[in-house]
Short mmCIF file of C-alpha atoms in Angstrom, two decimals:
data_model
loop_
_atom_site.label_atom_id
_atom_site.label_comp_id
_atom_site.label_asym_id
_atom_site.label_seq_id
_atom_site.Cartn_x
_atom_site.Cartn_y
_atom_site.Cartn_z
CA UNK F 56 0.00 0.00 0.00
CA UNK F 57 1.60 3.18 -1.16
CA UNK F 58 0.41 6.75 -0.03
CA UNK F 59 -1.17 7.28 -4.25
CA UNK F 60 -3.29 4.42 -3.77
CA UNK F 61 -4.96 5.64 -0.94
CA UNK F 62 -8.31 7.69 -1.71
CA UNK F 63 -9.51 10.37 -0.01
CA UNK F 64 -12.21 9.91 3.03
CA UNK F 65 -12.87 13.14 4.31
CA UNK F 66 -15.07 14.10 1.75
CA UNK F 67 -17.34 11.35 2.08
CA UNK F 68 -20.56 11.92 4.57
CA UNK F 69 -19.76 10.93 8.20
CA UNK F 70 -22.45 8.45 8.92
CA UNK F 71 -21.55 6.41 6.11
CA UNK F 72 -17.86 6.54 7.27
CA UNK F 73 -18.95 5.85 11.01
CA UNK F 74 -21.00 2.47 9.46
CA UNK F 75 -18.02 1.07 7.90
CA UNK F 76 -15.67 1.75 10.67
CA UNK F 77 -17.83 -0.20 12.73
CA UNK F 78 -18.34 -2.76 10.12
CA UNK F 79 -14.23 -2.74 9.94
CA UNK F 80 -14.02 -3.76 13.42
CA UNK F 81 -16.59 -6.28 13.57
CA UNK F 82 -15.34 -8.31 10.84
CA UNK F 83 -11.34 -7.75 11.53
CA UNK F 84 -11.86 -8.65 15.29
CA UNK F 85 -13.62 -11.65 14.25
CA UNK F 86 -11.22 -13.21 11.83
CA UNK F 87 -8.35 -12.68 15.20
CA UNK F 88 -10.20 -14.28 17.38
CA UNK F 89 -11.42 -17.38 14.82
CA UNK F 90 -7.43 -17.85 14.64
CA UNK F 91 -7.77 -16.62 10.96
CA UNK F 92 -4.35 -14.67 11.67
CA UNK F 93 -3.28 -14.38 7.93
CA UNK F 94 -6.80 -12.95 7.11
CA UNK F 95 -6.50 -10.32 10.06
CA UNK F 96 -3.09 -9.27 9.14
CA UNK F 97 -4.76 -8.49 5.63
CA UNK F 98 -6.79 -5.85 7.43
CA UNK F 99 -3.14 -3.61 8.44
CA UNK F 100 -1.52 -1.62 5.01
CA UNK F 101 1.56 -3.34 4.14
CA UNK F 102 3.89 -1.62 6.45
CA UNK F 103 1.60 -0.94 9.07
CA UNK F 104 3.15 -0.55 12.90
CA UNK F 105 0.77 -2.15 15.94
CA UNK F 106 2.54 -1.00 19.22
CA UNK F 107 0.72 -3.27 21.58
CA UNK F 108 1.55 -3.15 25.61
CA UNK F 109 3.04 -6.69 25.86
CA UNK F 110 6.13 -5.83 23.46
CA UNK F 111 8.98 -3.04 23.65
CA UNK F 112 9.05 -2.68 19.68
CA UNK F 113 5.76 -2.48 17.43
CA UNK F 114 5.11 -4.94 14.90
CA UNK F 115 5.73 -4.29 11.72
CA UNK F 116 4.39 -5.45 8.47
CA UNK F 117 1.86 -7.96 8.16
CA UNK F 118 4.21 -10.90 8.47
CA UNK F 119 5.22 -9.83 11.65
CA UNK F 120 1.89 -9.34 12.62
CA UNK F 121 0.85 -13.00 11.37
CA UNK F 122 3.04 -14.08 13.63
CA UNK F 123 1.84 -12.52 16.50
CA UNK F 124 -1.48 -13.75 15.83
CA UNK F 125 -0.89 -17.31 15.32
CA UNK F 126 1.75 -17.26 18.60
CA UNK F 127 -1.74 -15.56 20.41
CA UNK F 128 -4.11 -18.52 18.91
CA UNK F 129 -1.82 -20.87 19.89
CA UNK F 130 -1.53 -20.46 23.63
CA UNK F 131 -5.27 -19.57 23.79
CA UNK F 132 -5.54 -23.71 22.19
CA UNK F 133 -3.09 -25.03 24.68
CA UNK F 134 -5.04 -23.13 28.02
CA UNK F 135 -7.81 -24.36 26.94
CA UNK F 136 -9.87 -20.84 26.35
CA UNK F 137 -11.33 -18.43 24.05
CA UNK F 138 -10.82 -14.96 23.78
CA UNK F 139 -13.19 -12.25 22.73
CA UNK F 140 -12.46 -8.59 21.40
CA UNK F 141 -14.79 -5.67 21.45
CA UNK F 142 -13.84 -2.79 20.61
CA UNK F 143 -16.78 -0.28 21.46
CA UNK F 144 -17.01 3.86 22.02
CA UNK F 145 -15.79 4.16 18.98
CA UNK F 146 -14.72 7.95 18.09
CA UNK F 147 -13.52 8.56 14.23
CA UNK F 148 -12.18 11.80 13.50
CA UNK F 149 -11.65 11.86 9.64
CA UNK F 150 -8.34 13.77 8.50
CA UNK F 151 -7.44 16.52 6.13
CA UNK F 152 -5.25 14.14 4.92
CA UNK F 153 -6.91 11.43 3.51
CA UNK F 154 -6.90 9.71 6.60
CA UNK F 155 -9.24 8.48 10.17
CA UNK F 156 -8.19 8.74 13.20
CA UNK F 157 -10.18 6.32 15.65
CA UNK F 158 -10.18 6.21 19.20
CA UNK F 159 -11.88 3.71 21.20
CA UNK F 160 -12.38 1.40 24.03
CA UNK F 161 -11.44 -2.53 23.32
CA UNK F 162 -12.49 -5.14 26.05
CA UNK F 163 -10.66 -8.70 26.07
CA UNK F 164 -12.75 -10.65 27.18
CA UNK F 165 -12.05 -14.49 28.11
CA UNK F 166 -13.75 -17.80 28.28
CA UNK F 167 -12.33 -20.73 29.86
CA UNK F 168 -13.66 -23.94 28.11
CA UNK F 169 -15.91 -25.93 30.49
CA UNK F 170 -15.60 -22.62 32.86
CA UNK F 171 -16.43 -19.05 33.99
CA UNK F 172 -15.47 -15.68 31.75
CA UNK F 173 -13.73 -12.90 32.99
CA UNK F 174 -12.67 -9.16 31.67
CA UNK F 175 -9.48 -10.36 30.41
CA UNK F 176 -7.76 -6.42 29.80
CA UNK F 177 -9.08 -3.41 29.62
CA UNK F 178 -7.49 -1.09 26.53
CA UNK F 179 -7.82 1.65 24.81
CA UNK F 180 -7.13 1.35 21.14
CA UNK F 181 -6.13 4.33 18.66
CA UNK F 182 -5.82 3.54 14.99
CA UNK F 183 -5.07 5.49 12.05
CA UNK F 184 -7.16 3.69 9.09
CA UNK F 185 -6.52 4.88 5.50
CA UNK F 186 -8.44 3.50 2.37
CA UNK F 187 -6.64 1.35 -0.59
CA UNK F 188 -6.56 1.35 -3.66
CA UNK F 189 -9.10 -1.66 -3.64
CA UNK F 190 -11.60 0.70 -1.81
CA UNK F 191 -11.25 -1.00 1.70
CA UNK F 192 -10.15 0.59 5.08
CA UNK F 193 -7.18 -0.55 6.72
CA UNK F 194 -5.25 -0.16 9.26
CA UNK F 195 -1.63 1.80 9.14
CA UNK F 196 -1.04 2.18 12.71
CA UNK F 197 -2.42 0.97 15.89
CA UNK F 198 -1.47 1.88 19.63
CA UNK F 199 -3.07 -0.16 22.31
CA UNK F 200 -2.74 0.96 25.65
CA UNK F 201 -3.80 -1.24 28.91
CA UNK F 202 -5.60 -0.29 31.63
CA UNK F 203 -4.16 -1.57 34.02
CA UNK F 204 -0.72 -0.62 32.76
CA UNK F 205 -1.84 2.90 32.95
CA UNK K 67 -8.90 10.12 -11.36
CA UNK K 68 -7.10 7.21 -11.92
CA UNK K 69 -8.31 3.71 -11.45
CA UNK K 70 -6.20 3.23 -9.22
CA UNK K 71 -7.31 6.20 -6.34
CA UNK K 72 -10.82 4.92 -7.36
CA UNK K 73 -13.07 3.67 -4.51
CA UNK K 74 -15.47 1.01 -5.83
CA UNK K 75 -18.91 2.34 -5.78
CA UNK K 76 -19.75 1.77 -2.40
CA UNK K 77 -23.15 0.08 -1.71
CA UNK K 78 -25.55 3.08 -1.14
CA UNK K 79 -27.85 1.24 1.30
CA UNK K 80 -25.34 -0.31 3.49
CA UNK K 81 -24.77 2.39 6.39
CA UNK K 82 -28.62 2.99 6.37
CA UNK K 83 -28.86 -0.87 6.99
CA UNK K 84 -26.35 -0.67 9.66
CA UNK K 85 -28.02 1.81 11.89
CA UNK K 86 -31.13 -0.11 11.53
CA UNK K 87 -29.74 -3.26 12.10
CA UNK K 88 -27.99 -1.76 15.48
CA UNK K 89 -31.30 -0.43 16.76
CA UNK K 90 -33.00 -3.64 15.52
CA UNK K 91 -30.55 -5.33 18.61
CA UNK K 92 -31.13 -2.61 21.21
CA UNK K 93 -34.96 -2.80 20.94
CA UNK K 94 -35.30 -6.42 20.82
CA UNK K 95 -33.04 -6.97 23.12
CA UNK K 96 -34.32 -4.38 25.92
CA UNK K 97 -37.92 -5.70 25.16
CA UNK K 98 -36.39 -9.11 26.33
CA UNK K 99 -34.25 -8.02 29.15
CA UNK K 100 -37.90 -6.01 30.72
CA UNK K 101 -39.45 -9.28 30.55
CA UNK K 102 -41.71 -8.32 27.58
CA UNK K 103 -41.76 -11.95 25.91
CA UNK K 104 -44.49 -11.42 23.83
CA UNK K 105 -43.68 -8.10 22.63
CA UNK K 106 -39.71 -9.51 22.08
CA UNK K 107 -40.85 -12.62 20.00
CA UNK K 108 -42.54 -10.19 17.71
CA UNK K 109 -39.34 -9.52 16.20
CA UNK K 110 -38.86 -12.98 14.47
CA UNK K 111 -40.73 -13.86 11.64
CA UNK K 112 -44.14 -16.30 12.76
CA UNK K 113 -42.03 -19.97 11.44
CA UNK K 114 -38.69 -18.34 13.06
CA UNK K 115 -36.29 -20.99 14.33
CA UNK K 116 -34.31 -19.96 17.73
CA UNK K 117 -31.08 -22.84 18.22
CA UNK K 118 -30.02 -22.26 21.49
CA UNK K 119 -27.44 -23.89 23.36
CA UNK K 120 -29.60 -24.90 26.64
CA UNK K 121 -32.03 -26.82 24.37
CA UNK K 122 -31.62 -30.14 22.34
CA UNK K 123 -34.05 -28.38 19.21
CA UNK K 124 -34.44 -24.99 17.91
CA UNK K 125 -37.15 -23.23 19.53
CA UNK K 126 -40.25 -22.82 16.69
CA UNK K 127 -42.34 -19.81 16.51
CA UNK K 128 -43.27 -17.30 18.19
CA UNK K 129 -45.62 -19.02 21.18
CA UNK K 130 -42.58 -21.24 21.67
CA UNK K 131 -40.52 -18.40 21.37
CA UNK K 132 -42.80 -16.40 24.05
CA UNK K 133 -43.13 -19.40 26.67
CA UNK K 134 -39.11 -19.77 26.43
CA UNK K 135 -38.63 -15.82 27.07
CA UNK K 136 -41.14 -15.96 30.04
CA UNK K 137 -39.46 -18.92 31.61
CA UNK K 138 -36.10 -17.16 31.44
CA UNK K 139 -37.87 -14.07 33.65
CA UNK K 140 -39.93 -15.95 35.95
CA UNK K 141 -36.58 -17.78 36.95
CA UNK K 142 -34.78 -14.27 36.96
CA UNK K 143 -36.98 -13.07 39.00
CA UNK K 144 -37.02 -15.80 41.71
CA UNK K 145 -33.27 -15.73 41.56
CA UNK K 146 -33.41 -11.83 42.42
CA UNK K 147 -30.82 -11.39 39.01
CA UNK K 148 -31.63 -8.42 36.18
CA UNK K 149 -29.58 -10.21 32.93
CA UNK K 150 -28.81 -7.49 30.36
CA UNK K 151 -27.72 -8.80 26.81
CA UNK K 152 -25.20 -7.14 24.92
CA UNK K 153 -24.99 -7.52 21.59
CA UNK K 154 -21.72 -5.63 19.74
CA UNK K 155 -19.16 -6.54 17.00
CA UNK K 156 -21.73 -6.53 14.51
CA UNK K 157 -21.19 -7.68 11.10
CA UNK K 158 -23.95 -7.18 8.37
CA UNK K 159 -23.73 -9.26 5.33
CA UNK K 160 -26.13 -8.14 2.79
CA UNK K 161 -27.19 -11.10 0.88
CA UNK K 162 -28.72 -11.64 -3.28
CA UNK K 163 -31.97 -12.98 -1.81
CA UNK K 164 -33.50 -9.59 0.30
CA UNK K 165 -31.90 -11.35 3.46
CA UNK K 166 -29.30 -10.28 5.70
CA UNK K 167 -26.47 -12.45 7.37
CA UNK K 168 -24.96 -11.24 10.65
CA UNK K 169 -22.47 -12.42 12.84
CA UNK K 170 -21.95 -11.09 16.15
CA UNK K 171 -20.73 -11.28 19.87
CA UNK K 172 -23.10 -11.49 22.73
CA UNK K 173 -22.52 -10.86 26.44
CA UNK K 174 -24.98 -11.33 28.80
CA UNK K 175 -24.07 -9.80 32.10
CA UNK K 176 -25.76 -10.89 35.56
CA UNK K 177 -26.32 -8.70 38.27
CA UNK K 178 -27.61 -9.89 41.56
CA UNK K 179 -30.25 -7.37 43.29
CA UNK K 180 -28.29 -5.73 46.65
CA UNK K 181 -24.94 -7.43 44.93
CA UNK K 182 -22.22 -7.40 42.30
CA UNK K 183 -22.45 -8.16 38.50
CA UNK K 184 -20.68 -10.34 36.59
CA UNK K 185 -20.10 -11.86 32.88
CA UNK K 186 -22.68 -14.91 32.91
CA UNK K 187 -22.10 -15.99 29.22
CA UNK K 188 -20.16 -15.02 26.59
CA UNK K 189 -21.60 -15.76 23.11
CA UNK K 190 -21.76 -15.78 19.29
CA UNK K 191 -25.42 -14.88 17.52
CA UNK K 192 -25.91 -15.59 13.93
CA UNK K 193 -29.20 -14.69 12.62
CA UNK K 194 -30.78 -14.07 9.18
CA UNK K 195 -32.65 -10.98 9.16
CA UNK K 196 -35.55 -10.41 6.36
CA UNK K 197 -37.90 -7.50 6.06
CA UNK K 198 -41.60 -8.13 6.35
CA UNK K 199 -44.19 -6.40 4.57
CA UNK K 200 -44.45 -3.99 6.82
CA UNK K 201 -40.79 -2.34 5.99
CA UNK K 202 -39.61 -4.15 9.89
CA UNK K 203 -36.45 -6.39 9.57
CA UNK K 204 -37.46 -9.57 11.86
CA UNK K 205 -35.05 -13.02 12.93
CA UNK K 206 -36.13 -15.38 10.95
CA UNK K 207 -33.10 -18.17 12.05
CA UNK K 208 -31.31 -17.31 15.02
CA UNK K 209 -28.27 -19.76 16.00
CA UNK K 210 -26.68 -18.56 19.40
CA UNK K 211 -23.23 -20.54 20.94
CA UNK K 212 -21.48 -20.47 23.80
CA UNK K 213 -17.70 -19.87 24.28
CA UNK K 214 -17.72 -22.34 27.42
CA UNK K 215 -19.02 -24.71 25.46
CA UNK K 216 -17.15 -24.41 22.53
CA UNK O 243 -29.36 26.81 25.66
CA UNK O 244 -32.74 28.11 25.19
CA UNK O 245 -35.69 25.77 23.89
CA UNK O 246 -35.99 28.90 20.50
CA UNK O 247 -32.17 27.78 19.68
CA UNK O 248 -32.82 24.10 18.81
CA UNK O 249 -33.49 22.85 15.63
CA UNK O 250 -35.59 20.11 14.76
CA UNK O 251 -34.17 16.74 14.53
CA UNK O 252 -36.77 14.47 13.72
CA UNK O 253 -37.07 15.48 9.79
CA UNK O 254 -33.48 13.78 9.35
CA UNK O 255 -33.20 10.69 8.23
CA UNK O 256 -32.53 8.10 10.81
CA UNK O 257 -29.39 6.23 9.94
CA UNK O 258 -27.57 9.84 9.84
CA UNK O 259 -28.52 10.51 13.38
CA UNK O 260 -27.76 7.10 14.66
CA UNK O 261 -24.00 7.55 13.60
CA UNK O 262 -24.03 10.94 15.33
CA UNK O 263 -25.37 9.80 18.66
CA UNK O 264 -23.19 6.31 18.47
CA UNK O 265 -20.28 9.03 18.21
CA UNK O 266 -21.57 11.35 20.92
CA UNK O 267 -21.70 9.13 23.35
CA UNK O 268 -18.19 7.75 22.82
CA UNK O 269 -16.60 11.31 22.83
CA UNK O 270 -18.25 12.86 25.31
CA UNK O 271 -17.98 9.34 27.54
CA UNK O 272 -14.10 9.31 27.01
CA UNK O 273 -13.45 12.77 28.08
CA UNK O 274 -15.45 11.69 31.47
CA UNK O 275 -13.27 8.84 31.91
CA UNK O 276 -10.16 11.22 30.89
CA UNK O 277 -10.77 13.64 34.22
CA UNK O 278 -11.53 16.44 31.67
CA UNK O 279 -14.59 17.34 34.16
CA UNK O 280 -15.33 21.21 32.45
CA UNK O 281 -15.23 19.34 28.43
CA UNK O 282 -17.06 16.24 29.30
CA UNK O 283 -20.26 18.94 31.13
CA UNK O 284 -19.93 21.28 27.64
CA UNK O 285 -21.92 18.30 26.73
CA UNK O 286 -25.31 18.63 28.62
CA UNK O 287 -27.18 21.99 28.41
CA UNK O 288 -27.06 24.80 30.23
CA UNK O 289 -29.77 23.86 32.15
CA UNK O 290 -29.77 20.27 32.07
CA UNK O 291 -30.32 17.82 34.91
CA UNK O 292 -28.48 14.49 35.88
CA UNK O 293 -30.51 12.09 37.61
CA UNK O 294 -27.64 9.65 38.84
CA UNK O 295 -28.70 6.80 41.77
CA UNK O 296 -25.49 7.84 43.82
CA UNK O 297 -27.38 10.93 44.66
CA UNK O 298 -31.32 12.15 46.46
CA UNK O 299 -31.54 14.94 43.97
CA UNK O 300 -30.64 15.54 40.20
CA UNK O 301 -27.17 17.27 39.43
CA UNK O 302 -28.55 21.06 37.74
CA UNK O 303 -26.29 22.81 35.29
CA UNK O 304 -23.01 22.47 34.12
CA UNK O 305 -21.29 23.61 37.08
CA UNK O 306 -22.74 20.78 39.26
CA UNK O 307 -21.81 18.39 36.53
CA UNK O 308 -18.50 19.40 36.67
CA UNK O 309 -17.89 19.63 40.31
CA UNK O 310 -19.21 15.94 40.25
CA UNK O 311 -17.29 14.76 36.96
CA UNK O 312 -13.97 16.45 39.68
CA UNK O 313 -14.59 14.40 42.54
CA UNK O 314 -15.08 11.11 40.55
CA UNK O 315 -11.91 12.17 38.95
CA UNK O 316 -10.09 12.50 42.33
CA UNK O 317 -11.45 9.59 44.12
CA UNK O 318 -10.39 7.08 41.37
CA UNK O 319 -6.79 8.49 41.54
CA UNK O 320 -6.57 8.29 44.92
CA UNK O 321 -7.70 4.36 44.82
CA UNK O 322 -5.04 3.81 41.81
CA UNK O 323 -8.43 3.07 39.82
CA UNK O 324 -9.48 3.56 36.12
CA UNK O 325 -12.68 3.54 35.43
CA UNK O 326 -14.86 3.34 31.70
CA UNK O 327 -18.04 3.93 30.71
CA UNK O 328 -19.19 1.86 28.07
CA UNK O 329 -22.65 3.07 26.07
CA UNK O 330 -23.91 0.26 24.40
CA UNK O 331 -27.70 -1.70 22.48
CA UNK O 332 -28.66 2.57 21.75
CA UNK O 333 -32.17 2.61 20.84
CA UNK O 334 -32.91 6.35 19.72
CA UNK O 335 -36.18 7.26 19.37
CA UNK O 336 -36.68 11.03 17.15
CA UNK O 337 -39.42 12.77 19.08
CA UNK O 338 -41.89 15.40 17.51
CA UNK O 339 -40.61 18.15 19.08
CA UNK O 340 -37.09 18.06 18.07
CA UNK O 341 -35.64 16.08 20.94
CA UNK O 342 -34.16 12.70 20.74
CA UNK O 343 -34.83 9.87 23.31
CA UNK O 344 -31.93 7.67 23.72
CA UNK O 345 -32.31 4.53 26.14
CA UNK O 346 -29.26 2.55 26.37
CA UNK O 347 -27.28 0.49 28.49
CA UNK O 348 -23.99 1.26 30.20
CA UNK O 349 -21.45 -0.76 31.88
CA UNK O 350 -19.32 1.20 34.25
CA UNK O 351 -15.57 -1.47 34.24
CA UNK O 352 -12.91 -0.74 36.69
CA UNK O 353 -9.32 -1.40 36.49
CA UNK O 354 -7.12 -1.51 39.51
CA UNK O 355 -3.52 -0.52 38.27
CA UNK O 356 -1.08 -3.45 38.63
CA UNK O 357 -4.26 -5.16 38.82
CA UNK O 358 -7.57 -7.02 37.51
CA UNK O 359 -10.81 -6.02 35.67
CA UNK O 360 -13.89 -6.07 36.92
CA UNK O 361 -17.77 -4.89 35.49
CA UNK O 362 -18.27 -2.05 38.37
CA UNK O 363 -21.50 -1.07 37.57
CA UNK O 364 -24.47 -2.38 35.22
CA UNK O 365 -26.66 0.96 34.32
CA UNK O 366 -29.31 1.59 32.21
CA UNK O 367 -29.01 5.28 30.92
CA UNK O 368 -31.80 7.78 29.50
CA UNK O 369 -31.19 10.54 28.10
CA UNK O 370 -33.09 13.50 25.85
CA UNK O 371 -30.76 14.93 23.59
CA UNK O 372 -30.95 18.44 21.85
CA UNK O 373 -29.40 20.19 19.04
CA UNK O 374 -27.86 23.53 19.87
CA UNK O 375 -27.87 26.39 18.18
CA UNK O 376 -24.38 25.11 17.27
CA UNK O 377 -25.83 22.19 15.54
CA UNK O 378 -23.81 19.67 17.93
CA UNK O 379 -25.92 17.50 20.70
CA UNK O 380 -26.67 18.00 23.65
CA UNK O 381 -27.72 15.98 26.52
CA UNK O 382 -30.80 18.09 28.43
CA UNK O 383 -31.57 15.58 30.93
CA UNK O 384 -30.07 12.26 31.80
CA UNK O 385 -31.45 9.35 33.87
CA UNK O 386 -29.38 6.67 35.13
CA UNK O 387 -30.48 3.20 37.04
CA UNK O 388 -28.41 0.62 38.52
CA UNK O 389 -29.21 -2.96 38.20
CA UNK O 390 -28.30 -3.09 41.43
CA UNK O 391 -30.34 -1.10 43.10
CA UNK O 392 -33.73 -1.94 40.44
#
């Protein structure tokens, strides 16, 4: 994904921006937590960074970020639970340039198989999304902060 | 513009569909949580099928649909718990045949009168949606799962 | 805020309206949870009243709201807690004379730092909403009940 490629958004009428942000999470979220971590990475730009609290360095790069997901859907398998993201209060500021910044409130939330669920973490999540040349939002960079980290 | 900056026509219905189908969820839902069976099972179609994972066979129709609701508050009640369901991470599929296909997380959250409140059960809900002739989108299959059970 | 000053709401179409409130709640919500006390009561009328279940009588005005929004602030940093308000299953209802009535449901979760997660408070929030003279919402009188406490 180069910087040409990506359309402009701010022109286009909020609501319909604020449905398919929504719509973006939904379905991105989904595919992470199904384990579909190829498919999720699909939903960052090419060189997309995701600083995320557990690591010193963000990920980089949708290989990188493969990784991470599959290394995530793999321990989830071996304990034995299921883990749930909802990303909610969601705040999109479009850009001048081409760009939306979102800011918004992500709950993990996590299911023991044969047991009780619990708030997992609590996070706030702030993306910059741009727009490809294919028409579809994505992701260029994420920060996700934890609560309890705070 | 170039083909390549050029957004494919995005589908001019779909955020109006959204916000409906989001509202859709909050009404039916609060209708259900206030113990208003019979008003709740009037959003799925009259030959609606429920699958739910407390019971061996779908749930048929809306009587069936309306004694199962009332159960679930009678036993509420004589537990002294308000259950609130929470229905986020919505996707919307628009589908060729006037029906829509969504997929999205559930959480129904338990609070005991005088005490605390916690995450009872963590779900997936897949339902078809289809308009009736009176412009109202209504379940007409509803397939709910369980994380703990997964 | 006088009543001459608001424009009517209920001749827009709904889906536009929806996005707007979705995105209301989740700015005005994070500036509460943020400790910006004065930005988060810029939010509610002049004149608007607060009906919260921690209190006898409604909070008046956006003095009172702040004064409250401070002393929330400074009680959760002095118990090392963060605390977020989530808005969530909005059913908006356009009234006839240009006033929206929002009842939703709202989940108050509190992190401990260095700590866990837990669902503080289960709420069910309702709200009329205004449009200023400004064109931007308003809240003119909020109700909120605790599951608790029902």
């Amino acid at each position: 994904m180069t910087a040409q490629s990506e359309a402009p958004v701010a022109d286009e009428t909020f609501h319909r921006i604020y449905a398919e942000v929504l719509q973006f999470y939904a379905r991105t979220m989904q595919l992470l937590d199904a384990g579909r971590a190829a498919d999720w990475a699909e939903s960052f730009t090419e060189d997309a960074t995701f600083a995320m609290p557990s690591r010193p360095q963000p990920v980089r790069g949708r290989d990188e970020l493969t990784a991470v997901a599959r290394e995530g859907a793999a321990g989830l398998a071996k304990a034995g639970e299921v883990h749930r993201h909802w990303h909610s209060m969601v705040s999109v500021e479009p850009g001048s340039d081409a760009t939306l910044a979102v800011r918004c409130y992500a709950q993990v939330v996590a299911t023991k198989l044969g047991g009780s669920s619990r708030l997992h973490r609590i996070c706030v999540c702030e993306d910059v999304l741009v727009r490809g040349g294919d028409g579809r939002l994505r992701v260029r960079s994420r920060r996700v902060t934890r609560d309890d980290l705070a």
